Amino acid sequence: MRVPLSWLRAHVDLPEGTTARGLASRLTEAGLEVETVESVGADITGPLVAGRVLEIEELTGFKKPIRYCRVDVGAANGTGEPQQIICGATNFAAGDLVTVALPGAELPGGFKIGARKTYGRMSEGMICSASELELWEDHTGIMVLAEGTAEPGDDAFSYLPLRDEVLDIAVTPDRGYALSVRGVARDAAAVYGVPFRDPAAGAEDIAPGEGAQPARVDDAALCGRYVLRTVTGFDPEAPTPVWMKRRLALCGVRPISLAVDVTNYVMMELGQPLHAWDGGALKGALEVRAARPGETLETLDHTERRLDPDDIVIADERGPVNIAGVMGGAATEIGLSSTDVVIEAALFSATHIARTSRRHQLSSESSRRFERGVDSALQPAAASRATALLVELGGGRAERGGTHIGAGAPPEPIRIDAGLPGRIAGLEYPRETVLRRLEEVGCAVRADGDALDVTPPTWRPDLTDPNDLAEEVIRLEGYANIPSVPPRAPAGRGLTATQRRHRAVGRALAAAGHTEVLNYPFTGGRDLDALQLEAGDPRRSSVRLANPLNDDEPLLRTTLLPGLLKTLVRNTGRGFADVALFEAGRVYLPVPGAPERAPLPGVDRAPSAEERAGIDAALPHQPMRVGAVLAGRREPAGWWGEGRPALWADAIASAREAARAAGAELTVRAGRTAPWHPGRCAALYVLAGGEEVLVGHAGELHPRVVKAFGLPERTAAMEIDLDLVERAAAGPRAPEVSGYPVATQDVALVVPSETAAGEVEAALRDGAGELLEEVRLFDVYTGEQAGEGRKSLAYALRFRAPDRTLTAEEAGAARDAAVAEAARRTGAVLRG
Amino acid sequence: MSAPNDYDPVEVTALHPDEVARMLDEALAAIAAADSLEALKEAKAAHAGDRSPLALANREIGALPPSAKAEAGKRVGGARKKVGEALKARQAALEEERDARVLVEESVDVTLPWDRSPRGARHPITTVAERMTDIFVGMGFEVAEGPEVEAEWYNFDALNFLPDHPARTMQDTFFVEAPSGGPSGQVLRTHTSPVQVRALLSRELPVYVVAPGTTFRTDELDATHTPVFHQLEGLVVDEGITLAHLRGAIDAFVEGMFGSGLKTRFRASYFPFTEPSAEVDMECFVCRGASVGDPDAPCRTCSSEGWIEIGGCGVVNPRVLTAAGVDTERYSGWAFGLGIERTLMFANGVKDMHDMVEGDVRFTSAFGMEV
């Protein structure tokens, strides 16, 4: 809502010396957030004076009509002689009163006026249009002043409202009343404690009678009050006066014609949206009703709209003429020949207007006000005010009779304790202060000791609860008064184990050389195709958005990899060949058989356990995942050598690092799933509750995936489910640290080439028994000596006892047991 | 050597004082002359070894009559001690000499780069969120969580967003489609506030929680907007809770995050789930208001407003407490929502939202492991 300060001052006597900025800051603190304070016309400087056009010489030989005018500017030019001025507009005649910028004047935008030669003549100034003075948008030419406005030579600042200040207020959805000068003025008066003059006061009642436009309202739930007034004999060419055009323009409303301008003016002044019809275009009685299936209407913006039975329409005998409260119809629009004007002031259902506005994607000044709730008693006053202005300015005659249907529901009193505002704020407000503040916003208060029965005013449909009333007291008294008292929480338990583990995962991966990224969770079929997922892959079952930002990405991710890979490509594209990234975030997995729609229990009580379970059952499963991608060199090249390329093994190491930080060790087995290279894919398991649980995969990506995403060759990736890993997580237990010496035994085992080293190592561990401290694979050999189709794995085994120094025999026996188990499980043969 | 006990020590040449003094002099001269550790080793063998003159002389003492042993022993022992000390001193001197030489030979160019381990970093949104969270955890708050794909009931209805109220449409919501294509009653949560209701339904009162998390609105990415962003929700429900405690909590946060002595300001505002509601501003920690009205010293952090908006807050609307099953006669509470991106932008001078979103390693690396 844009509010000109001059208009505001017409209804509230602000204390002397109040500046626009000062007012803005007070209103903002009180809940009317002033986003900007605009000084309009501040950059206009004189001499800018009234002039009378004496003579016009039409110059010829130019591409457009050019006039050389002699203009009487009185004594303002110092000589008293007529001023010679070139002008390109043709909408004025000799004898017209205009505004002239004399040399030395400066117009908005730093436009300096001087005497200069143009079109072969000396031009000593400029005859101004309304646009050039930034009064309002007008491209029809020179602003011709009404006779009697001024005498030639009069300073334009004395007769034109050139300067003003405009507060642009971002009105919150609850404060519909502030979408009017009336509402803002009332709050300003309360904030400063000065009198407020209500522009809606003293309205006459509207009674049926001669000349009334008949109407009926089908359902009071659609329209609580419906008022019509008629003006006949209206001069459709009557101009809108300067002051009204100016105020509308400052409010951001384009002046159109007197009838339309009056309805907009009253809406800005009082907050009540009005509609004006060409009375001659209406046929028969009007009806306020729900639209009927199949009905259409061409609205003022010349769009044919298919109406919905939830839309409220105004219809005459032939059908809908307006979408109620949102936009009028083109066929009954006020035009240049309309002499009869029917004014409508209604109280339409806020929720209907909100839905209609959304459904037709039509947000108008009118719908914005209805949605937020208008004054339920204001319609007669608003219609009368508009009628009076039309009569006064357009020369019409107000028909005595009017239509007034419905009475609106009077607001119900709310009982509050006078101490409530203080208890909420944390300070004490005297009882009289509470009463005074409530009355200032328009409430009627009946006090019974500290029990207050507060009836909110008709313009405050937002005041429904005791806390709403408390807020009025607190905001007007000022938030600055509220003291700062540290809260005294009971001793908290800190982060949960899961929360600490999630942090640890991020720190561990970052410490291991990965850079964290946070990708959008939006994805699309193209990403899933690029991952080479098969048609039935469960990762293709995704949550779909009804209104995605990007039509190519309507799905929520089921895997972190596409986001990571695309961010990797962005980095390599920017010249970073060696990149390791990770992301920890949620994926969204539809639950098979979940309810189609999450239920909506009432809000007048807590939902039952079943209701809550029903809501959660409809939601997708949203586990926490961590993924990493690695490309280029894992160890950079340098003066020490070539570095080391990132391998499938680095991805597995990343997964191990993450899982370890999350409290569990991974078991690695050969795996085979997209998007990984079928021969270089590890399936990763944890042991939870005695069972192996698959938690994710790691390895080198499939060459087709590398190609589809445009990745560096041999890019490696991992993704594991932290929720699953956590099932295996246990708080670490202190080990028994033995001080006895270690006994080391090396063994080289020959196994078939395809035997997994992981199997051999697991067998060694299991076979070695409790004395084993560590197994380390230190060599893999596949040459001649291992034999065709075989490989040799060399392990260092470390043994130690908790209570004694191991003898060579004991260590040897443990080693033999380990080798025997490896031989049993994998056919391993001890080498030489 | 064996000798009768009535032997006169002076008669034994080797134990004669002059002889002992001569042996000592020779030993000290040899030690002093040793110019390397090897030479010193030789000198040691010659003058302090088992077969050295002083060692041999020492053996003669045993054959002396008891009356003579003490004096002779003192004489020889004193000489051997002096030799030992000289050896030790010479050893130390020679070693020092050798070290100085060898360590110089081993010197390297320590300015050679050695960045062989890859460097990683955590995203500053993560670390700022943790820091913000920890300020409240330090006050005794716990961390609550909720799903990102959320039921409309939690995201809107329970928070007093009426079905057709403009407030519901103001938050540009991503709606989830049901498998059939119809409405699913689910959205990408538009704020972390649904966690308030989940926390109240699942926890014992009193409740003191914060909930950091990812939130979603249908804003296109630009310098100041992103469709995926992060908030820190705070919720307190207890007996005797007032706006003064809310202000205290906000002040503690501002002090913890931006430093002490910064004023805060509440401006009345509107959120359906709090009543009364306010926006929270903090004094600009860069100019502290000095840039207001001073075009010569503009402040880029606060656009010379003097204040920085950090979030919204208010008293939990009793309707929300009712929907969460809280006895509104006994309990009241407050809640706040702080923007994590905003906090990062202000606290660490991030100028463009693209930087936080794109995942460029140069941006993230600059933040390291903590902010």
Short mmCIF file of C-alpha atoms in Angstrom, two decimals, chain B residues 68-325:
data_model
loop_
_atom_site.label_atom_id
_atom_site.label_comp_id
_atom_site.label_asym_id
_atom_site.label_seq_id
_atom_site.Cartn_x
_atom_site.Cartn_y
_atom_site.Cartn_z
CA ALA B 68 99.96 -47.17 51.73
CA LYS B 69 96.84 -48.15 49.77
CA ALA B 70 94.76 -45.12 50.53
CA GLU B 71 97.26 -42.56 49.38
CA ALA B 72 98.18 -44.45 46.24
CA GLY B 73 94.55 -45.11 45.44
CA LYS B 74 93.68 -41.45 45.79
CA ARG B 75 96.54 -40.46 43.53
CA VAL B 76 95.75 -42.89 40.73
CA GLY B 77 91.98 -42.56 41.07
CA GLY B 78 92.24 -38.77 40.87
CA ALA B 79 94.28 -39.04 37.69
CA ARG B 80 91.86 -41.51 36.07
CA LYS B 81 88.93 -39.26 36.95
CA LYS B 82 90.61 -36.31 35.29
CA VAL B 83 91.26 -38.42 32.19
CA GLY B 84 87.62 -39.51 32.15
CA GLU B 85 86.40 -35.93 32.42
CA ALA B 86 88.74 -34.80 29.68
CA LEU B 87 87.54 -37.61 27.46
CA LYS B 88 83.92 -36.70 28.05
CA ALA B 89 84.50 -33.04 27.36
CA ARG B 90 86.48 -33.79 24.23
CA GLN B 91 83.82 -36.27 23.09
CA ALA B 92 81.10 -33.64 23.49
CA ALA B 93 83.15 -31.02 21.67
CA LEU B 94 83.93 -33.35 18.78
CA GLU B 95 80.34 -34.52 18.49
CA GLU B 96 79.14 -30.98 18.39
CA GLU B 97 81.65 -30.24 15.68
CA ARG B 98 80.56 -33.28 13.70
CA ASP B 99 76.83 -32.45 14.13
CA ALA B 100 77.33 -28.93 12.98
CA ARG B 101 79.07 -30.18 9.87
CA VAL B 102 76.72 -33.06 9.05
CA LEU B 103 73.47 -31.16 9.73
CA VAL B 104 74.64 -28.37 7.44
CA GLU B 105 75.30 -30.93 4.76
CA GLU B 106 71.79 -32.35 5.28
CA SER B 107 69.98 -29.02 4.96
CA VAL B 108 67.14 -28.79 2.45
CA ASP B 109 64.92 -26.13 0.83
CA VAL B 110 62.03 -26.05 3.26
CA THR B 111 60.07 -23.77 0.95
CA LEU B 112 59.48 -26.63 -1.47
CA PRO B 113 55.72 -27.22 -1.60
CA TRP B 114 54.50 -30.45 -0.02
CA ASP B 115 50.76 -30.48 -0.61
CA ARG B 116 50.55 -34.18 -1.32
CA SER B 117 47.47 -34.90 0.73
CA PRO B 118 44.30 -33.60 -0.86
CA ARG B 119 42.61 -30.85 1.14
CA GLY B 120 38.93 -31.05 1.89
CA ALA B 121 36.43 -28.67 3.42
CA ARG B 122 32.96 -28.62 4.88
CA HIS B 123 30.25 -26.51 3.35
CA PRO B 124 29.89 -23.25 5.27
CA ILE B 125 26.12 -23.67 5.45
CA THR B 126 26.75 -26.86 7.41
CA THR B 127 29.30 -25.34 9.72
CA VAL B 128 27.35 -22.12 10.29
CA ALA B 129 24.25 -24.18 11.05
CA GLU B 130 26.24 -26.21 13.56
CA ARG B 131 27.63 -23.09 15.17
CA MET B 132 24.19 -21.49 15.43
CA THR B 133 22.79 -24.72 16.83
CA ASP B 134 25.58 -25.03 19.37
CA ILE B 135 24.89 -21.58 20.77
CA PHE B 136 21.44 -22.80 21.76
CA VAL B 137 22.64 -26.24 22.81
CA GLY B 138 24.93 -24.37 25.18
CA MET B 139 21.82 -22.76 26.69
CA GLY B 140 20.33 -26.19 27.32
CA PHE B 141 18.30 -26.61 24.12
CA GLU B 142 18.12 -29.94 22.33
CA VAL B 143 18.02 -30.50 18.58
CA ALA B 144 14.72 -31.66 17.06
CA GLU B 145 14.19 -32.94 13.55
CA GLY B 146 11.44 -33.54 11.03
CA PRO B 147 10.99 -34.73 7.46
CA GLU B 148 11.64 -32.54 4.44
CA VAL B 149 8.74 -33.96 2.46
CA GLU B 150 6.13 -33.00 5.01
CA ALA B 151 2.39 -33.43 5.40
CA GLU B 152 0.36 -30.30 4.78
CA TRP B 153 -1.16 -30.83 8.19
CA TYR B 154 2.18 -30.21 9.88
CA ASN B 155 3.42 -27.57 7.45
CA PHE B 156 0.21 -25.52 7.38
CA ASP B 157 -2.93 -26.64 9.19
CA ALA B 158 -1.44 -27.31 12.60
CA LEU B 159 0.42 -24.00 12.31
CA ASN B 160 -2.86 -22.09 11.92
CA PHE B 161 -2.54 -21.48 8.19
CA LEU B 162 -6.23 -21.55 7.26
CA PRO B 163 -6.97 -23.30 3.95
CA ASP B 164 -7.70 -20.21 1.83
CA HIS B 165 -5.89 -17.56 3.79
CA PRO B 166 -3.40 -15.48 1.78
CA ALA B 167 -0.68 -16.50 4.23
CA ARG B 168 -0.89 -20.01 2.86
CA THR B 169 -0.30 -18.91 -0.70
CA MET B 170 2.35 -16.35 0.23
CA GLN B 171 4.81 -19.12 0.89
CA ASP B 172 5.46 -20.31 -2.61
CA THR B 173 5.06 -23.97 -1.97
CA PHE B 174 6.30 -27.02 -3.84
CA PHE B 175 3.42 -29.49 -3.82
CA VAL B 176 3.99 -33.22 -4.02
CA GLU B 177 1.88 -35.07 -6.54
CA ALA B 178 0.19 -38.32 -5.54
CA PRO B 179 1.07 -41.33 -7.72
CA SER B 180 -2.32 -40.97 -9.40
CA GLY B 181 -1.48 -37.36 -10.31
CA GLY B 182 -3.83 -35.84 -7.73
CA PRO B 183 -3.08 -33.96 -4.54
CA SER B 184 -1.04 -35.90 -1.97
CA GLY B 185 -1.52 -33.69 1.07
CA GLN B 186 2.26 -33.35 1.08
CA VAL B 187 4.64 -30.51 0.37
CA LEU B 188 8.34 -29.80 0.50
CA ARG B 189 8.35 -28.07 3.86
CA THR B 190 8.32 -24.30 3.34
CA HIS B 191 9.87 -23.66 6.74
CA THR B 192 11.26 -25.57 9.70
CA SER B 193 8.20 -24.64 11.78
CA PRO B 194 6.42 -28.01 11.32
CA VAL B 195 9.15 -29.38 13.58
CA GLN B 196 7.53 -27.29 16.35
CA VAL B 197 4.40 -29.40 16.19
CA ARG B 198 6.32 -32.65 15.84
CA ALA B 199 8.49 -31.75 18.82
CA LEU B 200 5.49 -30.86 20.98
CA LEU B 201 3.67 -34.06 20.03
CA SER B 202 6.65 -36.28 20.74
CA ARG B 203 8.40 -34.67 23.71
CA GLU B 204 7.62 -34.16 27.36
CA LEU B 205 7.02 -30.58 28.47
CA PRO B 206 8.79 -28.27 28.99
CA VAL B 207 10.27 -28.19 25.51
CA TYR B 208 13.40 -26.24 24.63
CA VAL B 209 14.52 -27.22 21.13
CA VAL B 210 16.13 -25.85 18.01
CA ALA B 211 15.67 -27.45 14.61
CA PRO B 212 18.14 -26.64 11.87
CA GLY B 213 17.08 -27.88 8.48
CA THR B 214 16.55 -27.60 4.75
CA THR B 215 13.47 -25.76 3.50
CA PHE B 216 12.01 -25.18 0.06
CA ARG B 217 10.11 -22.48 -1.80
CA THR B 218 9.45 -21.99 -5.49
CA ASP B 219 11.86 -19.09 -5.89
CA GLU B 220 14.21 -19.09 -8.86
CA LEU B 221 17.87 -18.99 -7.95
CA ASP B 222 19.33 -15.48 -8.06
CA ALA B 223 21.81 -13.45 -6.04
CA THR B 224 19.55 -13.35 -2.98
CA HIS B 225 17.09 -16.24 -3.46
CA THR B 226 17.38 -19.98 -3.72
CA PRO B 227 14.58 -22.53 -3.89
CA VAL B 228 16.43 -24.71 -1.38
CA PHE B 229 17.57 -22.91 1.74
CA HIS B 230 18.13 -23.47 5.43
CA GLN B 231 16.55 -22.26 8.63
CA LEU B 232 17.13 -22.66 12.31
CA GLU B 233 13.86 -23.00 14.18
CA GLY B 234 13.69 -22.40 17.90
CA LEU B 235 10.85 -23.39 20.20
CA VAL B 236 10.27 -23.00 23.90
CA VAL B 237 7.09 -24.14 25.63
CA ASP B 238 7.08 -23.88 29.39
CA GLU B 239 5.19 -22.27 32.21
CA GLY B 240 5.50 -18.51 32.62
CA ILE B 241 7.18 -17.91 29.27
CA THR B 242 7.25 -14.31 27.98
CA LEU B 243 8.53 -12.26 25.08
CA ALA B 244 11.27 -11.08 27.43
CA HIS B 245 12.75 -14.60 27.40
CA LEU B 246 12.52 -14.64 23.62
CA ARG B 247 14.42 -11.42 23.46
CA GLY B 248 16.97 -12.86 25.89
CA ALA B 249 17.49 -15.89 23.69
CA ILE B 250 17.85 -13.79 20.56
CA ASP B 251 20.30 -11.48 22.31
CA ALA B 252 22.36 -14.47 23.42
CA PHE B 253 22.41 -15.77 19.86
CA VAL B 254 23.50 -12.42 18.43
CA GLU B 255 26.24 -12.15 21.01
CA GLY B 256 27.43 -15.69 20.35
CA MET B 257 27.42 -15.30 16.61
CA PHE B 258 28.36 -11.68 15.99
CA GLY B 259 29.96 -10.41 19.17
CA SER B 260 28.87 -8.48 22.21
CA GLY B 261 27.29 -5.09 22.59
CA LEU B 262 24.96 -5.32 19.59
CA LYS B 263 21.41 -4.05 20.05
CA THR B 264 18.45 -6.02 18.79
CA ARG B 265 15.06 -4.73 17.68
CA PHE B 266 11.65 -6.36 17.34
CA ARG B 267 9.20 -5.07 14.74
CA ALA B 268 5.59 -6.18 14.90
CA SER B 269 4.79 -8.56 12.08
CA TYR B 270 2.54 -11.46 11.23
CA PHE B 271 2.94 -15.21 11.11
CA PRO B 272 -0.11 -17.42 11.46
CA PHE B 273 1.62 -19.64 14.02
CA THR B 274 2.73 -16.89 16.38
CA GLU B 275 0.64 -14.17 17.98
CA PRO B 276 2.01 -11.65 18.67
CA SER B 277 4.66 -11.88 15.97
CA ALA B 278 7.74 -9.84 15.25
CA GLU B 279 10.62 -9.54 12.86
CA VAL B 280 14.00 -9.41 14.55
CA ASP B 281 16.71 -7.00 13.52
CA MET B 282 20.17 -6.73 14.96
CA GLU B 283 22.34 -3.68 14.92
CA CYS B 284 24.72 -3.83 11.97
CA PHE B 285 27.88 -5.38 13.40
CA VAL B 286 30.01 -3.61 10.78
CA CYS B 287 28.95 0.03 11.03
CA ARG B 288 26.90 -0.18 14.24
CA GLY B 289 24.54 2.34 12.76
CA ALA B 290 27.18 4.90 11.88
CA SER B 291 26.39 4.70 8.18
CA VAL B 292 22.78 5.80 8.58
CA GLY B 293 22.33 9.11 6.85
CA ASP B 294 26.03 9.39 6.04
CA PRO B 295 26.39 9.06 2.27
CA ASP B 296 30.17 9.48 2.62
CA ALA B 297 30.53 6.25 4.59
CA PRO B 298 28.01 3.80 3.15
CA CYS B 299 27.78 0.35 4.74
CA ARG B 300 27.50 -2.57 2.37
CA THR B 301 26.51 -5.01 5.05
CA CYS B 302 23.33 -3.24 6.12
CA SER B 303 22.84 -1.00 3.04
CA SER B 304 23.26 1.91 5.44
CA GLU B 305 20.07 0.93 7.25
CA GLY B 306 21.93 0.39 10.50
CA TRP B 307 19.93 -2.79 11.10
CA ILE B 308 20.10 -6.28 9.69
CA GLU B 309 17.03 -8.49 9.62
CA ILE B 310 17.90 -11.91 10.99
CA GLY B 311 14.57 -13.68 11.31
CA GLY B 312 11.03 -13.82 12.57
CA CYS B 313 9.65 -14.78 15.95
CA GLY B 314 6.72 -14.56 18.25
CA VAL B 315 4.58 -16.08 20.94
CA VAL B 316 3.36 -19.51 19.87
CA ASN B 317 -0.26 -19.08 18.85
CA PRO B 318 -2.42 -20.93 21.38
CA ARG B 319 -4.17 -22.52 18.40
CA VAL B 320 -0.90 -24.22 17.51
CA LEU B 321 -0.48 -25.42 21.08
CA THR B 322 -4.01 -26.78 20.95
CA ALA B 323 -3.31 -28.68 17.74
CA ALA B 324 -0.22 -30.07 19.43
CA GLY B 325 -2.14 -31.14 22.52
#
